[in-house]
mmCIF file of C-alpha atoms in Angstrom:
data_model
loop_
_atom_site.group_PDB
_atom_site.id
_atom_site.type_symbol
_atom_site.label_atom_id
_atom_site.label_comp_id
_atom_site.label_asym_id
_atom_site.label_seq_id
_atom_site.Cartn_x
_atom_site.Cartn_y
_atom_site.Cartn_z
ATOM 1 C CA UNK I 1 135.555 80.145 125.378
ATOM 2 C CA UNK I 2 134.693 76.319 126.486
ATOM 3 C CA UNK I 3 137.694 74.438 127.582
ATOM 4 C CA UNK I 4 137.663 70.570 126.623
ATOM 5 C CA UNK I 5 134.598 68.731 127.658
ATOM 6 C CA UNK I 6 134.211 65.114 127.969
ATOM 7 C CA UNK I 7 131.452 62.687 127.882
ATOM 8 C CA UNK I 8 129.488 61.041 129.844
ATOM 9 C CA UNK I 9 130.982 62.503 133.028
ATOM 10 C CA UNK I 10 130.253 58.885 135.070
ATOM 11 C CA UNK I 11 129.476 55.609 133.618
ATOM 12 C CA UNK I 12 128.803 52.690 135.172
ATOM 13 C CA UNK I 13 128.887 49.069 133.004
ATOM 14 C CA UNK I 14 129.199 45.290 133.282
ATOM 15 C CA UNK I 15 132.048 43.613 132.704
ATOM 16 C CA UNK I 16 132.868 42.270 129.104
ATOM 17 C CA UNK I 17 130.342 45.091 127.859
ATOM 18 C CA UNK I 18 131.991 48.021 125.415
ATOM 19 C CA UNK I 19 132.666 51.594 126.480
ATOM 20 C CA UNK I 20 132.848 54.527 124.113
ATOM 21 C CA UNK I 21 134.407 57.742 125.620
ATOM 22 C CA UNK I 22 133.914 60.761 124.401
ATOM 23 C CA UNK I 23 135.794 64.184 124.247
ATOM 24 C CA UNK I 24 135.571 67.473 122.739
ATOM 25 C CA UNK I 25 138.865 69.484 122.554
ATOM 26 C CA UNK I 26 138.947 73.583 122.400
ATOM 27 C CA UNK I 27 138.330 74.854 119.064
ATOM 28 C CA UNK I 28 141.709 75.070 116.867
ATOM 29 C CA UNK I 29 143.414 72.494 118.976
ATOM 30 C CA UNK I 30 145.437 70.394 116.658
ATOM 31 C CA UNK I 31 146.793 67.795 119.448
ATOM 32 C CA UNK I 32 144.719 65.656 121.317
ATOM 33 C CA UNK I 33 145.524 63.376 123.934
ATOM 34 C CA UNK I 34 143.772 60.342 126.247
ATOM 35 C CA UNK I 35 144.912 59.667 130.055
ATOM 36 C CA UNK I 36 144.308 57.077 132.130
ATOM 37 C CA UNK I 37 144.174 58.492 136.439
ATOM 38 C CA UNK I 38 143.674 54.742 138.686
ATOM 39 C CA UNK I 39 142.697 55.285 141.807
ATOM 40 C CA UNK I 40 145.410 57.573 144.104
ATOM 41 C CA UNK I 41 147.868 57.293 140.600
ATOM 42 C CA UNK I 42 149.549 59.741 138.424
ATOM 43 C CA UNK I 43 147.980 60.105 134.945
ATOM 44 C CA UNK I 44 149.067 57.608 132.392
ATOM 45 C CA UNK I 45 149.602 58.725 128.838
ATOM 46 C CA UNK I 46 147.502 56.273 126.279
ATOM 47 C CA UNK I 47 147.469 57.972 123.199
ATOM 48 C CA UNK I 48 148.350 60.797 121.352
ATOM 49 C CA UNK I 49 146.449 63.077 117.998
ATOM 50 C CA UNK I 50 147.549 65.205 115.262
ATOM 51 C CA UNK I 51 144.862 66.671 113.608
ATOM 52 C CA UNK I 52 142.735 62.822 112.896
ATOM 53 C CA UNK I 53 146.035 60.791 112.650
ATOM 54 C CA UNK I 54 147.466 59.211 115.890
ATOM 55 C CA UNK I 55 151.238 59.053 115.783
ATOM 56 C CA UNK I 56 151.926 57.657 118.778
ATOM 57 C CA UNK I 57 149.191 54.627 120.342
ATOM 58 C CA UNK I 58 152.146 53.247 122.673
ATOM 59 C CA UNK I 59 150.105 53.956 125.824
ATOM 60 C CA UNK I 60 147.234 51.691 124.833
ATOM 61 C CA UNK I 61 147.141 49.012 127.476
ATOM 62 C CA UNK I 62 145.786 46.570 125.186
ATOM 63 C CA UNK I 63 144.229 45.600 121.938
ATOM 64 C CA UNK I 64 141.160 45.954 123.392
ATOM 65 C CA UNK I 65 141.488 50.025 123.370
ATOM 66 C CA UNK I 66 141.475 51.835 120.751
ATOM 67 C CA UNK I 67 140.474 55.533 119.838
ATOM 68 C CA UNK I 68 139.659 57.440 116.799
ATOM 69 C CA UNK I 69 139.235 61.348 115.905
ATOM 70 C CA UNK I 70 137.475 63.301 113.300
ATOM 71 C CA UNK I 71 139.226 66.233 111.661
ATOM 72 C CA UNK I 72 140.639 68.378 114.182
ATOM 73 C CA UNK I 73 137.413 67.721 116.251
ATOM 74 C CA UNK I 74 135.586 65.229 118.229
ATOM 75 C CA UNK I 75 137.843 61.836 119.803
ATOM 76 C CA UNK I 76 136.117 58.829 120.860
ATOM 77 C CA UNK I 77 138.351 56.334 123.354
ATOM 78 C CA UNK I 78 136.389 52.757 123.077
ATOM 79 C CA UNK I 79 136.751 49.967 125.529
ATOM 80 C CA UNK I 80 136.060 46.388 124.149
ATOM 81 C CA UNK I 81 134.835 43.563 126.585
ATOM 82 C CA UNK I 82 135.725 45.973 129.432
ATOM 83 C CA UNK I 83 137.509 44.156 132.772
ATOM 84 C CA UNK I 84 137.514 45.321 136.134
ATOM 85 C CA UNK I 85 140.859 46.814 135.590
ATOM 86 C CA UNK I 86 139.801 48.995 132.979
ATOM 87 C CA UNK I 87 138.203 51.161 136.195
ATOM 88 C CA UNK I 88 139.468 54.305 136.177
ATOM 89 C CA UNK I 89 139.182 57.949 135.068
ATOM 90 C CA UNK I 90 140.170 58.748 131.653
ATOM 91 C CA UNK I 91 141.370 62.311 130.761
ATOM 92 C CA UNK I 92 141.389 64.062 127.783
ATOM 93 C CA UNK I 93 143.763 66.652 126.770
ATOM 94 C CA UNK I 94 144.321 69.424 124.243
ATOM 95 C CA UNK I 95 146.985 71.637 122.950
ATOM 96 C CA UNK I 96 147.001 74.257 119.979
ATOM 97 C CA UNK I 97 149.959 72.208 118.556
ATOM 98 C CA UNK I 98 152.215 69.841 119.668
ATOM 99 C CA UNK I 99 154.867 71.642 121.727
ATOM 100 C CA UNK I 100 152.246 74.085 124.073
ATOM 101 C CA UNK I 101 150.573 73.802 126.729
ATOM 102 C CA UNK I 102 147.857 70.898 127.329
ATOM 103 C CA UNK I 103 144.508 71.322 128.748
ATOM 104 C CA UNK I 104 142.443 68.603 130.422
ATOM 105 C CA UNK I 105 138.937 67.949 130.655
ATOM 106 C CA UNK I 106 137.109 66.824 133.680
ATOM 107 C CA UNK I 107 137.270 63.334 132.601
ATOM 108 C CA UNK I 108 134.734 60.293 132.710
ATOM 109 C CA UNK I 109 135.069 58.265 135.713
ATOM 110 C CA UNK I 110 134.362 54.927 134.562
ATOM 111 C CA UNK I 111 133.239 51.964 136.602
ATOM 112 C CA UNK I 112 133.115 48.162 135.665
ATOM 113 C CA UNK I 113 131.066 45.663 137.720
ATOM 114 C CA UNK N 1 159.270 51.699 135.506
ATOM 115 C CA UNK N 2 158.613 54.808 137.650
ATOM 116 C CA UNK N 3 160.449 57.599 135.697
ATOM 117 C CA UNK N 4 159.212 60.685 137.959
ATOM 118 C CA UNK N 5 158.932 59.810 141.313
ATOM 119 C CA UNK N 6 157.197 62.300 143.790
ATOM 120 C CA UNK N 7 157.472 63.075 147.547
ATOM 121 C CA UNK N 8 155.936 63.380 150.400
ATOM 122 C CA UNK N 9 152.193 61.857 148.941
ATOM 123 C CA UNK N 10 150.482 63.797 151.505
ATOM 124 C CA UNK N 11 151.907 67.093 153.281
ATOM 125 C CA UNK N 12 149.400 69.313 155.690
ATOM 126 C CA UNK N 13 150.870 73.219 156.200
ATOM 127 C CA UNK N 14 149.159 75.798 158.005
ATOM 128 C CA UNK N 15 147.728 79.026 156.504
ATOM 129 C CA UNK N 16 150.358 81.103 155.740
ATOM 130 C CA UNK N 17 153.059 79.204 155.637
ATOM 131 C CA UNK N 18 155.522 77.447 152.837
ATOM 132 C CA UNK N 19 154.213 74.337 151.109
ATOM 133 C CA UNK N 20 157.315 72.256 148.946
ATOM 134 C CA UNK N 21 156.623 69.529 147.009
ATOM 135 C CA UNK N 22 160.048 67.834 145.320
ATOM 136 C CA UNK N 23 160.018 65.556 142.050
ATOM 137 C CA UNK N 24 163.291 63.544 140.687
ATOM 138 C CA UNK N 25 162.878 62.193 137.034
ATOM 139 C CA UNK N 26 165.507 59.504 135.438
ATOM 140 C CA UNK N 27 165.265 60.629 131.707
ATOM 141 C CA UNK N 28 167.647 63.044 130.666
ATOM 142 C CA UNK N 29 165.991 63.494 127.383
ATOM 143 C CA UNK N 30 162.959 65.429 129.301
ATOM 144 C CA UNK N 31 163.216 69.015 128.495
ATOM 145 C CA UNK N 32 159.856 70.479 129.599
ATOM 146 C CA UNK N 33 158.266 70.058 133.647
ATOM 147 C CA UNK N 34 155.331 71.318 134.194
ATOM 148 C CA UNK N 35 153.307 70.998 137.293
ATOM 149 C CA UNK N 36 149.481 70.606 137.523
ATOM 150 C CA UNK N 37 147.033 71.578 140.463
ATOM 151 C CA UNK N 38 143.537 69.013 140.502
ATOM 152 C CA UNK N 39 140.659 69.474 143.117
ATOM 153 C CA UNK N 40 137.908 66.759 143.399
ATOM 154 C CA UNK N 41 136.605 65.778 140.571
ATOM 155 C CA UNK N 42 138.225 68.137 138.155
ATOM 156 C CA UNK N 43 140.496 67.684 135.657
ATOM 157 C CA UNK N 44 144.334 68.702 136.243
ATOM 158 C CA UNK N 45 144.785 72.519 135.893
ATOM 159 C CA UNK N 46 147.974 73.707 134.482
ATOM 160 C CA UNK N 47 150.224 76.156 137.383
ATOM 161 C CA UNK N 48 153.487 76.763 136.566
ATOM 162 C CA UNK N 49 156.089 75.164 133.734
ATOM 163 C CA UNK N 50 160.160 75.110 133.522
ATOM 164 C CA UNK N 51 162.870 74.232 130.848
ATOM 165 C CA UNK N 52 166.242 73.353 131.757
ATOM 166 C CA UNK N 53 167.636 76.451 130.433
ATOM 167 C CA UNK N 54 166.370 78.143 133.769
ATOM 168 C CA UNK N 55 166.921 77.047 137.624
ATOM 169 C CA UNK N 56 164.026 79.073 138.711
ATOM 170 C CA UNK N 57 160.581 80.185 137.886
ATOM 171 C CA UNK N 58 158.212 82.415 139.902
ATOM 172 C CA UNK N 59 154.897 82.998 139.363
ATOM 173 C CA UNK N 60 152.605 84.761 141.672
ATOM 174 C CA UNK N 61 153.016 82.415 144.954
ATOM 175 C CA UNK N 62 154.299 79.399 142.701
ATOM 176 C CA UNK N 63 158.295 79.033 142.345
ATOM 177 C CA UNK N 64 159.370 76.207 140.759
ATOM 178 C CA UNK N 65 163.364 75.478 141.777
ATOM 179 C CA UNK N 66 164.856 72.996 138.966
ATOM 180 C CA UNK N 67 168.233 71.021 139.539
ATOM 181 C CA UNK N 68 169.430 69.456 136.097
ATOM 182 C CA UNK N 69 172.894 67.817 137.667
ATOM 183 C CA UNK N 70 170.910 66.155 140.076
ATOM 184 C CA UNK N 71 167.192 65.424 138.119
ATOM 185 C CA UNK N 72 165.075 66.886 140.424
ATOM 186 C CA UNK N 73 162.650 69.675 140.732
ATOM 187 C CA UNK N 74 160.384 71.349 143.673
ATOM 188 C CA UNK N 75 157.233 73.202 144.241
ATOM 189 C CA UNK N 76 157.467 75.751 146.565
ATOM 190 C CA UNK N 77 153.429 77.661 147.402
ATOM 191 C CA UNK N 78 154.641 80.721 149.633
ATOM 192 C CA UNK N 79 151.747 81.988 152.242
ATOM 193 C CA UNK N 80 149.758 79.100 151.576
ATOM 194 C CA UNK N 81 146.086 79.341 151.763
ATOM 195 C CA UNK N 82 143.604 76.887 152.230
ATOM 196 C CA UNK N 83 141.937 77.700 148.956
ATOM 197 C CA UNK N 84 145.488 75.803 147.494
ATOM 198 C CA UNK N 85 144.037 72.149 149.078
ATOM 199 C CA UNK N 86 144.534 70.344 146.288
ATOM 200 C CA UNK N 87 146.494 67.227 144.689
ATOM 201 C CA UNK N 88 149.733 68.428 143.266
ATOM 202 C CA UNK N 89 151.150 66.282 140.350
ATOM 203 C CA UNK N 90 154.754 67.017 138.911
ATOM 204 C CA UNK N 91 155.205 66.032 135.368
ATOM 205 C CA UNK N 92 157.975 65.573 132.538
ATOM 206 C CA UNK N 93 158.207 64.827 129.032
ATOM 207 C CA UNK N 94 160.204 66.021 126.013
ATOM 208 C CA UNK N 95 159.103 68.635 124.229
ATOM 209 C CA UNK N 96 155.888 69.021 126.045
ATOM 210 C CA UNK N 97 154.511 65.898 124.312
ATOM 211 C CA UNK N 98 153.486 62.613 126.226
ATOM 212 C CA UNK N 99 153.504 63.900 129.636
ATOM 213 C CA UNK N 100 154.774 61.430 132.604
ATOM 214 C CA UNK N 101 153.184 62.329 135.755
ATOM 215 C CA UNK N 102 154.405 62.063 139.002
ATOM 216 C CA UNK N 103 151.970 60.089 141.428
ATOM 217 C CA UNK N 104 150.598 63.165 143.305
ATOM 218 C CA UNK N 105 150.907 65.109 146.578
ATOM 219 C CA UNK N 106 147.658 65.957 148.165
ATOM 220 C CA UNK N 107 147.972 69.259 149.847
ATOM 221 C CA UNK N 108 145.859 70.062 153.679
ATOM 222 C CA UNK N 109 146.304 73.742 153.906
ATOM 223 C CA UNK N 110 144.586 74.134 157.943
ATOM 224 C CA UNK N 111 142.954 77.665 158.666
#
């Protein structure tokens, strides 16, 4: 069975341009969840799923993220006016519910100019 | 506000031998503490998970050793080889939900 993929895998903008971050958890996952890894860091938790509602946002460094899911399917992490900052690689997770085990994607490793 | 803090960041062992990696969280509402294994560009594989019911896990060559009077908790790899050079992160949360990673060890396991 595929484990979560993410896409694109690398992507390289400009500053102030918008990002959109994709990730596809396992099949039947209910939870879904975005990290943030900076450079030699731990990951940083930025938001959490249930099924397409997001009950917990309070790792979202700032307005300008925000993230949305369809069904129990397909998240998309977007990055307005991206900043330098915002350079990273961002992780997404997946567990079949809330309390078991979460398993990460590769992430996108995600440059700003 | 660092609430799992990791040590040492980088530790080199020869093949073979024992590799430990310690972690010491401040929340005492964490109840799950799981740590992950990541090689280059790869997301972070799940090893090895403890609740605070238990003081010890073993799996395979993984043990984790967990301390709940004193908040701390330790890798041990026994007969390390260098196919475990990796970056080691701790983690914590409660209830397995929100994870809050330590900052990493990267493991050097020399031939």
């Amino acid at each position: 069975g595929a484990g979560v993929s993410q896409s694109p895998s690398n992507k390289v903008t400009e500053k102030g341009k918008d990002v959109e971050l994709r990730c596809d958890p396992i099949s039947g996952h209910t939870a879904l969840y975005w990290y943030r890894q900076r450079l030699g860091q731990g990951l940083e938790f930025l938001i959490y799923f249930q099924g397409n509602s997001a009950p917990d946002k309070s790792g979202l460094p700032s307005d300008r993220f925000s993230a949305e899911r369809t069904g129990e399917s397909v998240s998309t992490l977007t990055i307005q006016r991206t900043q330098q900052e915002d350079s990273a690689v961002y992780l997404c997770a997946s567990s079949h519910d809330r309390d078991q085990p979460q398993h990460f994607g590769d992430g996108t490793r995600l440059s700003i100019l | 506000q660092q609430q799992v803090k990791q040590s040492p960041q980088s530790l080199i062992v020869q093949k073979g031998g024992i590799s430990i990696i310690n972690c010491a969280y401040e929340n005492t509402a964490f109840d799950y503490f799981p740590w992950y294994q990541q090689f280059p560009g790869k997301g972070p594989a799940l090893l090895i998970a403890i609740r605070p019911d238990v003081s010890e896990k073993k799996e395979g060559r993984f043990t984790i050793s967990f301390n709940k009077s004193a908040k701390q908790f330790s890798l041990h790899i026994m007969d390390s080889q260098p196919g475990d050079s990796a970056t080691y992160f701790c983690a914590a949360s409660k209830s397995n939900y929100k994870l809050t990673f330590g900052k990493g060890t990267l493991l050097t396991v020399n031939p």
